[in-house]
Coordinates of C-alpha atoms and ligand atoms in Angstrom, one line a residue:
M1 CA -15.0 4.9 -30.9
L2 CA -18.4 4.7 -32.5
R3 CA -19.7 3.3 -29.2
S4 CA -18.3 6.3 -27.3
R5 CA -21.1 8.3 -25.8
F6 CA -19.1 11.5 -26.0
F7 CA -18.5 10.8 -29.7
L8 CA -22.2 10.2 -30.3
K9 CA -23.1 13.4 -28.4
V10 CA -20.6 15.5 -30.3
Y11 CA -21.7 14.0 -33.6
A12 CA -25.4 14.4 -32.8
V13 CA -24.9 18.0 -31.9
Y14 CA -22.9 18.5 -35.0
V15 CA -25.5 16.8 -37.2
G16 CA -28.2 18.8 -35.5
L17 CA -26.5 22.1 -36.0
I18 CA -25.7 21.3 -39.7
L19 CA -29.2 20.2 -40.4
L20 CA -30.6 23.2 -38.5
A21 CA -28.3 25.6 -40.4
I22 CA -29.2 24.0 -43.7
A23 CA -32.9 24.2 -42.8
V24 CA -32.7 27.8 -41.7
V25 CA -30.5 28.9 -44.6
G26 CA -32.6 26.9 -47.0
A27 CA -35.8 28.3 -45.7
L28 CA -34.5 31.8 -45.8
V29 CA -33.1 31.3 -49.3
A30 CA -36.3 29.7 -50.5
Q31 CA -38.4 32.5 -49.0
K32 CA -36.1 35.1 -50.6
V33 CA -36.1 33.4 -53.9
E34 CA -39.9 33.0 -53.8
Q35 CA -40.3 36.6 -52.9
R36 CA -38.0 37.6 -55.7
A37 CA -39.8 35.3 -58.1
Q38 CA -43.2 36.8 -57.0
E39 CA -41.8 40.3 -57.3
S40 CA -40.4 39.6 -60.8
I41 CA -43.7 38.0 -61.8
Q42 CA -45.5 41.0 -60.5
Q43 CA -43.1 43.2 -62.4
Y44 CA -43.6 41.1 -65.4
L45 CA -47.4 41.4 -65.1
A46 CA -47.1 45.2 -64.5
D47 CA -44.9 45.5 -67.6
Q48 CA -47.5 43.5 -69.6
A49 CA -50.3 45.6 -68.1
A50 CA -48.5 48.8 -69.1
L51 CA -48.1 47.4 -72.6
V52 CA -51.7 46.6 -72.8
R53 CA -52.5 50.1 -71.5
E54 CA -50.7 51.6 -74.4
L55 CA -52.5 49.3 -76.8
S56 CA -55.9 49.8 -75.4
S57 CA -56.3 53.4 -74.6
P58 CA -58.2 54.2 -77.8
A59 CA -60.7 51.5 -76.9
F60 CA -61.9 53.1 -73.7
G61 CA -65.3 54.7 -73.9
R62 CA -66.7 51.8 -75.9
S63 CA -68.7 49.2 -74.3
S64 CA -66.7 46.5 -76.1
S65 CA -63.9 46.4 -78.6
P66 CA -63.8 43.4 -80.7
S67 CA -60.5 44.3 -82.4
L68 CA -58.8 44.9 -79.0
H69 CA -60.2 41.7 -77.8
D70 CA -58.6 39.8 -80.6
R71 CA -55.3 41.5 -80.2
L72 CA -55.4 40.8 -76.5
R73 CA -56.2 37.2 -77.2
A74 CA -53.2 36.9 -79.5
L75 CA -50.9 38.8 -77.2
G76 CA -52.1 36.8 -74.1
G77 CA -51.5 33.5 -76.0
S78 CA -48.0 34.4 -76.9
I79 CA -46.9 35.8 -73.4
G80 CA -48.9 33.2 -71.5
A81 CA -50.6 35.8 -69.3
R82 CA -54.3 36.7 -69.1
L83 CA -54.9 40.3 -70.1
T84 CA -58.0 42.2 -69.3
V85 CA -59.2 45.8 -70.2
I86 CA -61.8 47.2 -67.9
R87 CA -63.7 50.4 -68.3
A88 CA -63.9 53.0 -65.4
D89 CA -67.3 51.8 -64.4
G90 CA -66.1 48.2 -64.2
V91 CA -67.4 46.8 -67.4
V92 CA -64.9 44.5 -69.1
I93 CA -64.1 45.7 -72.6
A94 CA -61.7 43.0 -73.7
D95 CA -60.1 39.9 -72.2
S96 CA -57.5 37.6 -73.6
Q97 CA -59.2 34.4 -72.4
E98 CA -62.9 35.1 -71.9
S99 CA -65.6 36.8 -73.7
P100 CA -66.2 40.3 -72.1
S101 CA -70.0 39.9 -72.3
A102 CA -69.8 36.8 -70.1
M103 CA -67.8 38.6 -67.5
D104 CA -69.5 40.4 -64.6
N105 CA -68.6 43.9 -63.5
H106 CA -65.0 44.2 -62.3
A107 CA -65.3 47.5 -60.4
R108 CA -65.1 45.9 -57.0
R109 CA -62.2 43.5 -57.7
P110 CA -59.6 44.2 -55.0
E111 CA -56.7 44.9 -57.5
V112 CA -59.0 47.3 -59.3
L113 CA -60.0 49.1 -56.1
V114 CA -56.3 49.6 -55.1
A115 CA -55.5 50.7 -58.7
L116 CA -58.3 53.2 -58.5
S117 CA -56.8 54.9 -55.4
E118 CA -53.1 54.3 -56.1
G119 CA -52.8 53.7 -59.8
Y120 CA -51.4 50.3 -59.3
G121 CA -52.9 47.3 -57.5
T122 CA -52.1 43.7 -57.0
A123 CA -54.1 40.8 -55.6
T124 CA -53.8 37.1 -55.3
R125 CA -57.2 35.4 -55.2
F126 CA -59.5 32.9 -56.6
S127 CA -60.9 33.9 -60.0
E128 CA -64.6 33.1 -60.5
T129 CA -64.1 33.6 -64.2
V130 CA -61.2 31.2 -64.7
G131 CA -62.0 29.0 -61.7
A132 CA -58.3 29.1 -60.4
T133 CA -56.2 31.1 -58.0
M134 CA -54.5 33.9 -59.9
M135 CA -52.1 36.8 -59.3
Y136 CA -53.4 40.0 -60.7
V137 CA -51.7 43.3 -61.4
A138 CA -54.0 46.2 -62.4
L139 CA -53.1 49.7 -63.6
S140 CA -55.4 52.6 -63.9
V141 CA -55.6 54.3 -67.2
R142 CA -56.0 58.1 -67.1
E143 CA -56.2 60.8 -69.5
G144 CA -55.9 64.4 -68.5
G145 CA -56.6 63.4 -64.9
Q146 CA -59.8 61.6 -65.9
L147 CA -60.1 57.9 -65.2
L148 CA -60.6 56.0 -68.4
G149 CA -60.5 52.5 -67.0
Y150 CA -58.0 49.8 -66.0
V151 CA -55.8 47.3 -67.6
R152 CA -55.0 44.1 -65.9
A153 CA -52.5 41.3 -66.4
S154 CA -52.7 38.0 -64.4
L155 CA -51.2 34.6 -64.2
P156 CA -52.6 31.5 -62.5
L157 CA -50.8 30.9 -59.2
A158 CA -50.2 27.2 -60.3
A159 CA -47.8 28.5 -62.9
I160 CA -46.1 30.8 -60.4
E161 CA -46.0 28.0 -57.8
K162 CA -44.5 25.7 -60.4
Q163 CA -41.7 28.2 -60.7
T164 CA -41.2 28.6 -57.0
D165 CA -41.4 24.9 -56.5
S166 CA -38.6 24.3 -58.9
L167 CA -36.6 27.1 -57.1
R168 CA -37.3 25.3 -53.8
A169 CA -36.1 22.1 -55.3
I170 CA -32.9 23.8 -56.3
V171 CA -32.4 25.2 -52.8
G172 CA -33.3 21.8 -51.3
L173 CA -30.8 20.1 -53.6
G174 CA -28.2 22.6 -52.6
G175 CA -28.9 21.9 -48.9
G176 CA -28.8 18.1 -49.6
V177 CA -25.4 18.4 -51.3
A178 CA -24.2 20.6 -48.4
A179 CA -25.4 18.0 -45.9
L180 CA -23.8 15.2 -47.9
V181 CA -20.5 17.0 -47.7
A182 CA -20.9 18.2 -44.1
L183 CA -22.0 15.0 -42.5
P184 CA -18.9 12.8 -43.3
L185 CA -16.8 15.9 -42.6
G186 CA -18.5 16.1 -39.2
L187 CA -17.8 12.4 -38.6
F188 CA -14.1 13.1 -39.3
L189 CA -14.1 16.2 -37.1
A190 CA -15.9 14.5 -34.2
R191 CA -13.5 11.6 -34.4
R192 CA -10.6 14.0 -34.3
L193 CA -12.0 15.7 -31.3
V194 CA -13.0 12.6 -29.4
R195 CA -10.1 10.3 -30.2
P196 CA -7.6 12.1 -27.9
L197 CA -10.2 12.1 -25.2
T198 CA -10.9 8.4 -25.6
L199 CA -7.1 7.8 -25.4
M200 CA -6.8 10.0 -22.3
T201 CA -9.7 8.2 -20.7
A202 CA -8.0 4.9 -21.3
V203 CA -4.7 6.1 -19.8
A204 CA -6.5 7.6 -16.8
E205 CA -8.4 4.3 -16.4
S206 CA -5.2 2.3 -16.5
M207 CA -3.8 4.7 -13.8
V208 CA -6.8 3.9 -11.7
Q209 CA -6.0 0.2 -12.1
G210 CA -2.4 0.9 -10.9
N211 CA -0.7 0.9 -14.3
Y212 CA 1.4 4.1 -14.6
D213 CA 3.4 3.0 -17.6
E214 CA 0.9 4.0 -20.3
R215 CA 1.7 7.2 -22.2
L216 CA -0.2 9.3 -24.7
D217 CA 1.2 9.9 -28.1
I218 CA -0.6 13.1 -28.7
T219 CA 1.4 16.1 -29.9
G220 CA 0.2 19.5 -30.6
K221 CA 0.2 22.8 -28.8
D222 CA -3.5 23.3 -28.4
E223 CA -5.4 22.6 -25.2
V224 CA -5.9 18.9 -26.0
G225 CA -2.1 18.5 -26.7
Q226 CA -1.4 20.3 -23.4
L227 CA -3.8 18.2 -21.5
A228 CA -2.2 15.0 -23.0
H229 CA 1.2 16.3 -22.0
T230 CA 0.0 17.1 -18.5
L231 CA -1.6 13.7 -18.2
N232 CA 1.7 12.1 -19.3
R233 CA 3.6 14.1 -16.7
M234 CA 0.9 13.2 -14.1
A235 CA 1.4 9.5 -14.9
E236 CA 5.1 9.9 -14.5
S237 CA 5.0 11.7 -11.2
A238 CA 2.3 9.3 -10.0
R239 CA 4.5 6.4 -10.9
D240 CA 7.5 8.0 -9.2
R241 CA 5.4 8.7 -6.1
V242 CA 3.9 5.2 -6.0
E243 CA 7.3 3.7 -6.4
A244 CA 8.7 5.9 -3.6
I245 CA 5.8 5.0 -1.4
S246 CA 6.0 1.3 -2.1
T247 CA 9.8 1.4 -1.6
D248 CA 9.2 3.1 1.7
R249 CA 6.4 0.7 2.6
N250 CA 8.6 -2.3 1.8
K251 CA 11.4 -0.8 3.8
L252 CA 9.1 -0.2 6.7
L253 CA 7.7 -3.7 6.4
T254 CA 11.1 -5.2 6.3
I255 CA 12.2 -3.2 9.3
L256 CA 9.0 -4.1 11.2
G257 CA 9.3 -7.7 10.1
S258 CA 12.9 -8.1 11.3
M259 CA 12.3 -6.4 14.6
V260 CA 12.5 -8.6 17.6
E261 CA 9.9 -6.5 19.3
G262 CA 6.3 -7.1 18.5
V263 CA 4.4 -4.3 16.8
I264 CA 0.7 -4.0 16.4
A265 CA -1.1 -1.1 14.8
V266 CA -4.8 -0.6 15.1
D267 CA -7.2 2.0 13.8
R268 CA -9.6 4.0 15.9
D269 CA -12.1 1.1 16.0
G270 CA -9.4 -1.3 17.2
I271 CA -9.2 -3.0 13.9
V272 CA -5.7 -4.5 13.3
L273 CA -3.9 -2.6 10.5
H274 CA -0.5 -4.3 10.9
M275 CA 1.0 -7.0 13.0
N276 CA 4.6 -7.9 12.6
A277 CA 6.2 -11.3 13.0
G278 CA 7.4 -10.5 16.5
A279 CA 3.9 -9.7 17.7
A280 CA 2.5 -12.8 16.0
R281 CA 5.1 -14.9 17.7
L282 CA 4.4 -13.5 21.2
L283 CA 0.6 -13.8 20.8
A284 CA 0.9 -17.2 19.2
A285 CA -1.2 -15.9 16.3
E286 CA -1.0 -15.8 12.5
A287 CA -0.2 -12.2 11.4
E288 CA -2.0 -12.5 8.1
E289 CA -5.2 -13.8 9.7
C290 CA -5.3 -11.0 12.3
L291 CA -5.3 -8.2 9.7
G292 CA -8.7 -6.6 9.5
K293 CA -9.9 -8.2 12.7
G294 CA -10.7 -6.4 15.9
I295 CA -8.0 -6.5 18.5
R296 CA -10.5 -8.1 20.9
E297 CA -10.7 -11.1 18.5
V298 CA -7.0 -11.3 18.1
T299 CA -5.9 -11.4 21.7
R300 CA -7.5 -12.3 24.9
V301 CA -4.9 -10.4 26.9
H302 CA -6.9 -7.7 28.6
D303 CA -3.9 -5.6 29.4
I304 CA -3.1 -5.1 25.7
R305 CA -6.7 -4.1 24.8
D306 CA -7.0 -1.9 27.9
A307 CA -3.7 -0.2 27.1
I308 CA -4.8 0.5 23.5
D309 CA -8.1 1.9 24.7
K310 CA -6.4 4.1 27.3
A311 CA -3.8 5.4 24.9
M312 CA -6.5 6.4 22.4
R313 CA -8.8 7.8 25.1
E314 CA -6.1 9.8 26.9
G315 CA -3.8 10.4 24.0
T316 CA -0.7 9.5 25.9
E317 CA 1.7 6.6 26.0
V318 CA 0.7 3.7 28.3
Q319 CA 3.3 1.3 29.6
G320 CA 2.9 -1.9 31.4
E321 CA 4.4 -5.4 31.9
L322 CA 2.5 -8.5 30.9
R323 CA 3.0 -12.2 31.5
L324 CA 2.1 -14.1 28.4
A325 CA 1.7 -17.8 29.0
T326 CA 1.5 -20.2 26.0
L327 CA 1.7 -24.0 26.2
Q328 CA 5.4 -23.8 25.4
S329 CA 6.6 -20.8 27.4
H330 CA 6.0 -18.1 29.9
R331 CA 7.1 -14.8 28.7
V332 CA 7.5 -11.5 30.5
V333 CA 6.7 -8.8 28.0
E334 CA 7.1 -5.0 28.4
M335 CA 4.3 -3.2 26.6
R336 CA 4.1 0.4 25.3
A337 CA 0.9 1.6 23.7
S338 CA 1.0 5.0 22.0
P339 CA -1.7 6.9 20.2
L340 CA -1.2 7.2 16.4
R341 CA -1.9 10.6 14.8
N342 CA -1.9 11.7 11.2
G343 CA -0.2 14.7 9.8
E344 CA -2.9 17.0 11.1
G345 CA -2.6 15.6 14.6
T346 CA -5.9 13.8 14.4
L347 CA -6.1 10.5 16.3
V348 CA -6.2 7.7 13.8
G349 CA -5.4 4.7 16.0
A350 CA -2.8 3.3 18.3
V351 CA 0.4 1.3 18.1
V352 CA 1.6 -1.3 20.6
V353 CA 5.1 -2.4 21.0
L354 CA 5.7 -5.6 22.8
D355 CA 9.2 -6.3 24.1
D356 CA 10.0 -9.8 25.3
V357 CA 12.1 -9.1 28.4
S358 CA 11.9 -12.7 29.7
A359 CA 15.7 -13.3 29.1
L360 CA 16.5 -9.9 30.7
R361 CA 14.4 -10.7 33.8
R362 CA 15.9 -14.2 34.0
L363 CA 19.3 -12.7 33.8
E364 CA 18.4 -10.1 36.5
T365 CA 17.2 -12.9 38.7
V366 CA 20.4 -14.9 38.1
R367 CA 22.5 -11.9 38.8
R368 CA 20.6 -11.1 42.0
D369 CA 20.9 -14.7 43.1
F370 CA 24.6 -14.7 42.2
V371 CA 25.3 -11.6 44.2
M372 CA 23.4 -13.0 47.2
N373 CA 25.1 -16.3 46.9
M374 CA 28.5 -14.7 46.5
S375 CA 27.9 -12.4 49.5
H376 CA 26.8 -15.3 51.5
E377 CA 29.8 -17.5 50.4
L378 CA 32.2 -14.7 51.2
K379 CA 30.6 -13.7 54.4
T380 CA 31.0 -17.2 56.0
P381 CA 34.9 -17.3 55.9
I382 CA 35.1 -13.5 56.7
T383 CA 32.8 -13.9 59.7
A384 CA 34.8 -16.9 60.9
I385 CA 38.1 -15.0 60.4
R386 CA 36.8 -12.0 62.3
M387 CA 35.5 -14.1 65.2
L388 CA 38.7 -16.1 65.5
A389 CA 40.7 -12.9 65.4
E390 CA 38.5 -11.2 68.0
T391 CA 38.8 -14.2 70.2
L392 CA 42.6 -14.2 69.8
I393 CA 42.8 -10.5 70.6
G394 CA 40.3 -10.7 73.5
D395 CA 41.6 -13.8 75.2
K396 CA 45.0 -12.8 76.6
K397 CA 45.4 -15.9 78.6
M398 CA 44.9 -18.3 75.6
G399 CA 47.3 -21.1 75.6
S400 CA 49.8 -21.3 72.8
K401 CA 48.3 -24.6 71.5
T402 CA 44.8 -23.1 71.2
R403 CA 46.3 -19.9 69.7
K404 CA 48.1 -22.0 67.1
R405 CA 44.8 -23.9 66.3
F406 CA 43.0 -20.6 66.0
L407 CA 45.6 -19.2 63.7
S408 CA 45.6 -22.3 61.5
K409 CA 41.8 -22.0 61.2
I410 CA 42.3 -18.4 60.2
R411 CA 44.7 -19.6 57.6
D412 CA 42.2 -22.2 56.3
Q413 CA 39.4 -19.7 56.1
S414 CA 41.6 -17.2 54.2
T415 CA 42.7 -20.0 51.9
R416 CA 39.0 -20.7 51.3
L417 CA 38.4 -17.1 50.7
S418 CA 41.2 -16.9 48.3
S419 CA 40.0 -20.0 46.4
I420 CA 36.5 -18.5 46.2
V421 CA 37.9 -15.2 44.9
T422 CA 40.2 -17.1 42.4
D423 CA 37.3 -19.2 41.1
L424 CA 35.1 -16.1 40.9
L425 CA 37.8 -14.3 38.9
A426 CA 38.2 -17.3 36.6
L427 CA 34.5 -17.4 36.1
A428 CA 34.2 -13.7 35.5
R429 CA 37.0 -13.9 32.9
L430 CA 35.3 -16.8 31.2
E431 CA 31.9 -15.2 31.3
S432 CA 33.0 -11.8 30.0
E433 CA 31.9 -11.5 26.4
N434 CA 35.4 -11.1 25.0
A435 CA 37.0 -13.8 27.1
V436 CA 40.6 -13.9 26.0
L437 CA 41.7 -17.5 25.5
D438 CA 45.2 -18.3 24.5
T439 CA 44.1 -20.7 21.7
E440 CA 46.7 -22.8 20.1
L441 CA 47.0 -26.3 18.7
V442 CA 47.6 -28.6 21.7
D443 CA 47.8 -32.3 22.3
L444 CA 45.0 -32.9 24.8
R445 CA 47.0 -35.9 26.3
D446 CA 49.8 -33.6 27.4
V447 CA 47.5 -30.9 28.8
V448 CA 45.4 -33.4 30.7
L449 CA 48.2 -35.6 32.0
T450 CA 50.3 -32.6 33.1
S451 CA 47.4 -30.9 34.8
I452 CA 46.2 -33.8 36.8
R453 CA 49.7 -35.0 37.9
P454 CA 49.8 -32.9 41.1
L455 CA 46.4 -34.4 42.1
L456 CA 47.3 -38.0 41.7
P457 CA 47.7 -39.5 45.2
D458 CA 51.0 -41.1 46.1
T459 CA 50.8 -44.8 46.6
A460 CA 51.5 -44.2 50.3
E461 CA 48.6 -41.8 50.6
E462 CA 45.1 -42.7 51.3
G463 CA 42.5 -42.1 48.6
P464 CA 40.8 -43.7 45.7
T465 CA 42.8 -45.4 43.1
V466 CA 43.2 -43.2 40.0
T467 CA 43.7 -44.9 36.6
T468 CA 44.6 -42.8 33.5
V469 CA 43.8 -44.2 30.1
A470 CA 45.1 -42.3 27.0
P471 CA 45.6 -43.4 23.4
D472 CA 49.0 -43.6 21.7
A473 CA 48.1 -41.1 19.0
P474 CA 48.0 -37.4 19.9
I475 CA 44.6 -35.8 20.4
S476 CA 44.9 -32.4 18.7
V477 CA 42.5 -29.6 19.7
L478 CA 42.6 -25.9 19.3
G479 CA 42.5 -24.6 22.8
D480 CA 43.9 -22.8 25.8
D481 CA 46.0 -25.4 27.6
E482 CA 45.7 -23.5 30.9
A483 CA 41.9 -23.5 30.8
L484 CA 41.6 -27.0 29.5
G485 CA 44.0 -28.1 32.3
Q486 CA 41.9 -26.4 34.9
A487 CA 38.7 -28.0 33.6
T488 CA 40.2 -31.4 33.9
R489 CA 41.6 -30.7 37.3
N490 CA 38.2 -29.5 38.6
L491 CA 36.6 -32.7 37.4
L492 CA 39.3 -34.9 38.9
E493 CA 39.2 -32.9 42.2
N494 CA 35.5 -33.5 42.4
A495 CA 35.8 -37.2 41.7
L496 CA 38.4 -37.5 44.4
K497 CA 36.4 -35.4 46.8
Y498 CA 33.1 -37.4 46.4
T499 CA 34.6 -40.8 46.2
P500 CA 35.5 -42.9 49.3
N501 CA 39.1 -43.8 49.8
D502 CA 38.5 -47.4 48.7
G503 CA 36.8 -46.2 45.5
R504 CA 38.2 -45.9 42.0
V505 CA 38.6 -43.0 39.6
W506 CA 39.3 -43.2 35.9
V507 CA 40.6 -40.4 33.7
R508 CA 40.0 -41.5 30.1
L509 CA 41.1 -39.7 27.0
R510 CA 39.9 -40.6 23.5
S511 CA 38.9 -39.2 20.2
E512 CA 35.7 -40.3 18.5
E513 CA 33.7 -39.1 15.6
G514 CA 35.8 -36.0 15.1
R515 CA 35.6 -35.1 18.8
A516 CA 38.0 -35.2 21.7
V517 CA 36.6 -36.7 24.9
V518 CA 37.9 -36.3 28.4
E519 CA 36.0 -38.6 30.7
V520 CA 36.3 -38.6 34.5
E521 CA 34.5 -41.6 36.1
D522 CA 34.3 -42.4 39.7
T523 CA 32.7 -44.9 42.0
G524 CA 31.7 -42.3 44.5
I525 CA 28.4 -41.1 46.1
G526 CA 26.8 -40.2 42.7
I527 CA 24.3 -37.4 42.0
A528 CA 20.5 -37.5 42.0
P529 CA 18.9 -36.7 38.7
R530 CA 17.3 -33.5 39.9
D531 CA 20.7 -32.3 41.1
Q532 CA 22.4 -33.3 37.8
L533 CA 20.4 -30.5 36.1
R534 CA 21.8 -27.9 38.5
I535 CA 25.3 -28.8 39.5
F536 CA 26.7 -26.7 36.7
E537 CA 25.1 -23.6 38.1
R538 CA 27.3 -21.2 40.1
F539 CA 27.4 -22.0 43.9
Y540 CA 25.1 -24.9 43.5
R541 CA 26.1 -27.7 45.8
V542 CA 24.2 -30.9 46.6
D543 CA 25.4 -30.9 50.2
K544 CA 26.7 -27.5 51.2
A545 CA 28.2 -28.5 54.5
R546 CA 30.0 -31.4 52.9
S547 CA 31.3 -29.4 50.0
R548 CA 32.6 -26.7 52.3
E549 CA 34.2 -29.2 54.5
L550 CA 36.0 -30.6 51.5
G551 CA 37.1 -27.1 50.5
G552 CA 34.6 -26.7 47.6
T553 CA 33.4 -23.4 46.5
G554 CA 30.4 -24.6 44.4
L555 CA 32.0 -22.9 41.4
G556 CA 34.2 -25.7 40.0
L557 CA 31.6 -27.2 37.6
S558 CA 30.4 -23.9 36.4
I559 CA 34.0 -23.0 35.5
V560 CA 34.2 -26.4 33.6
K561 CA 31.0 -25.5 31.8
H562 CA 32.3 -22.1 30.7
I563 CA 35.6 -23.5 29.6
A564 CA 33.8 -26.1 27.5
L565 CA 31.6 -23.4 25.9
A566 CA 34.5 -21.2 25.2
H567 CA 36.0 -24.1 23.2
E568 CA 32.7 -24.8 21.5
G569 CA 32.4 -28.0 23.4
T570 CA 30.1 -29.5 26.0
V571 CA 30.2 -31.0 29.5
T572 CA 27.7 -33.7 30.6
V573 CA 27.2 -36.0 33.5
E574 CA 25.8 -39.4 33.9
S575 CA 25.2 -40.7 37.4
R576 CA 23.1 -42.7 39.8
V577 CA 23.0 -42.0 43.5
G578 CA 25.5 -44.2 45.3
D579 CA 26.8 -45.6 42.1
G580 CA 29.4 -43.1 41.1
A581 CA 29.4 -40.4 38.4
T582 CA 30.9 -40.0 34.9
F583 CA 31.7 -36.4 33.7
R584 CA 32.4 -36.0 30.0
L585 CA 34.1 -33.0 28.5
V586 CA 33.7 -33.1 24.7
L587 CA 35.7 -30.8 22.4
P588 CA 36.0 -30.5 18.7
L589 CA 39.1 -32.1 17.3
A590 CA 41.5 -29.7 15.5
S591 CA 42.1 -32.1 12.7
S592 CA 38.4 -32.8 12.2
P593 CA 37.1 -31.6 8.9
A594 CA 35.0 -28.8 10.4
Ligands
LIG601 P1 32.2 -28.0 44.7 O1 33.2 -27.0 44.9 O2 31.1 -27.9 45.8 O3 32.7 -29.3 44.4 P2 31.3 -28.0 42.0 O4 30.7 -26.9 41.1 O5 32.6 -28.5 41.6 O6 31.4 -27.4 43.4 O7 30.3 -29.1 42.1 C1 28.9 -28.8 42.5 C2 28.3 -30.0 43.2 O8 28.2 -31.1 42.4 C3 29.1 -30.4 44.4 O9 28.9 -29.7 45.5 C4 28.6 -31.8 44.5 O10 27.5 -31.9 45.3 C5 28.3 -32.3 43.1 N1 29.4 -33.1 42.5 C6 30.3 -32.6 41.7 N2 31.1 -33.6 41.3 C7 30.7 -34.8 41.9 C8 31.0 -36.1 41.8 N3 32.1 -36.6 41.1 N4 30.3 -37.0 42.6 C9 29.3 -36.6 43.3 N5 28.9 -35.3 43.4 C10 29.6 -34.4 42.7

């Protein structure tokens, strides 16, 4: 408190004012007291002079009066004043201290001159006779209008000053006592005045530091109390506001942080104000490190920088598509840069939203390819059927044998068309997001063995030898027996299609490590590694002509893949060209502890 500048100022002003007041009042009082003292001394001298006048009137006219002189001497000794009787012509007749003969003519003494004209004269001057500064009071003595002379009483100023000095001392003492009382009182008052301000300053300071919990314990209805109350309310509303702002800010940051889209906000100078995780991921940057840096430093992608510049320059949204290539990936990103404006509509920066549309674009490509492939696949049998039919209609003379052959070709093509459509429908059903599978607890042995039975060649028939290997214990899986049957059938059909008649095919069933495995191995033509990556795609066939000839649609394996996925399983292939292939369908066992 004592170090507070305000306190020092207040106290200094207070001390100054008190001292000034004491000085002024003291001076005035001292002056008044001195004046009064002088007046009363003057009065006293006048009274003494009047007394002497009465005493001395008979002595006028004589050049000197020894008896008067003695009486004056006695009187002056007792009252402490010097008394003088002067004749009208200025000759001193008697004096209480000096011998009249030794005294020069007093006619021109100032107090005598004034008394001559006004009857009463005073003067304060140096006395040649006494050799000290004196105060004189002279009265004229008249009789019947005729001036007889003067009487004079005087006191040395030293005596008067002694009196006034003691009065001054009393006034000074009074002032000193007043100052002694007033200064500590002032200290107390200044403290009382400054303390709330010091407390308020401390609270305001802590608000600046971000602490809004400090409150003032100052009551009172005066201005200081009201100010303290207002400050408390201010702290409260500031805390509420800051809390609301920080809640909003956190919400915003959480929303921005969890957005898949990348968001970058820059100020008018292109300095990054915010970059969310999505944007950092796309730009392969560290969001924290980018804050406060120029966008040019943050990304080398010109399109982003140009879009920001344009959005700010033209004040409109700028859209575009970018290709962002990192070591790991190529991404297609849709970009929208918009100008950022504050509440007054002034441009304060720009915000860029980056939307990774790679998956969408890939999907679009896949869909386009699929539609093209499908149209192509459907077109071939349809064209064949149309041409065969047109030939049949146009050629009236066609022999019945040829006609029969044409008709059976039409039947083959329509069968093919039907199987394509059936496969497509199966695929569409499996691909649809809410693919409905009739899931139940099934023994995979029953499902597999039942489904492949119609495909197993009779002993009389030509074809690869098929061996089925299944364990004694049931293999329980949760699944759709229809779908699982179809998957197995597709695998076995392929094995039979791509394996020469003298080859061998094994259908093996087993459970291992909590999984059920359906393995279809053949000794057929095998699949090259690069094709192995693609055979599960729709319509992908290694040898189109051969597949078609064998009645394949190119959809079989992709149906298997979707069935496996729908059962949370996988399908894989191992193969070497000319050395057969092994397809493995792996599904979770129902009894496995999840
Ligand atoms: P497809 O109807 O043509 O058989 P799939 O989707 O069932 O269609 O198979 C895709 C391609 O994978 C086939 O065209 C074939 O080239 C190859 N393929 C599938 N199974 C085998 C196999 N067991 N041996 C060799 N190639 C196979």
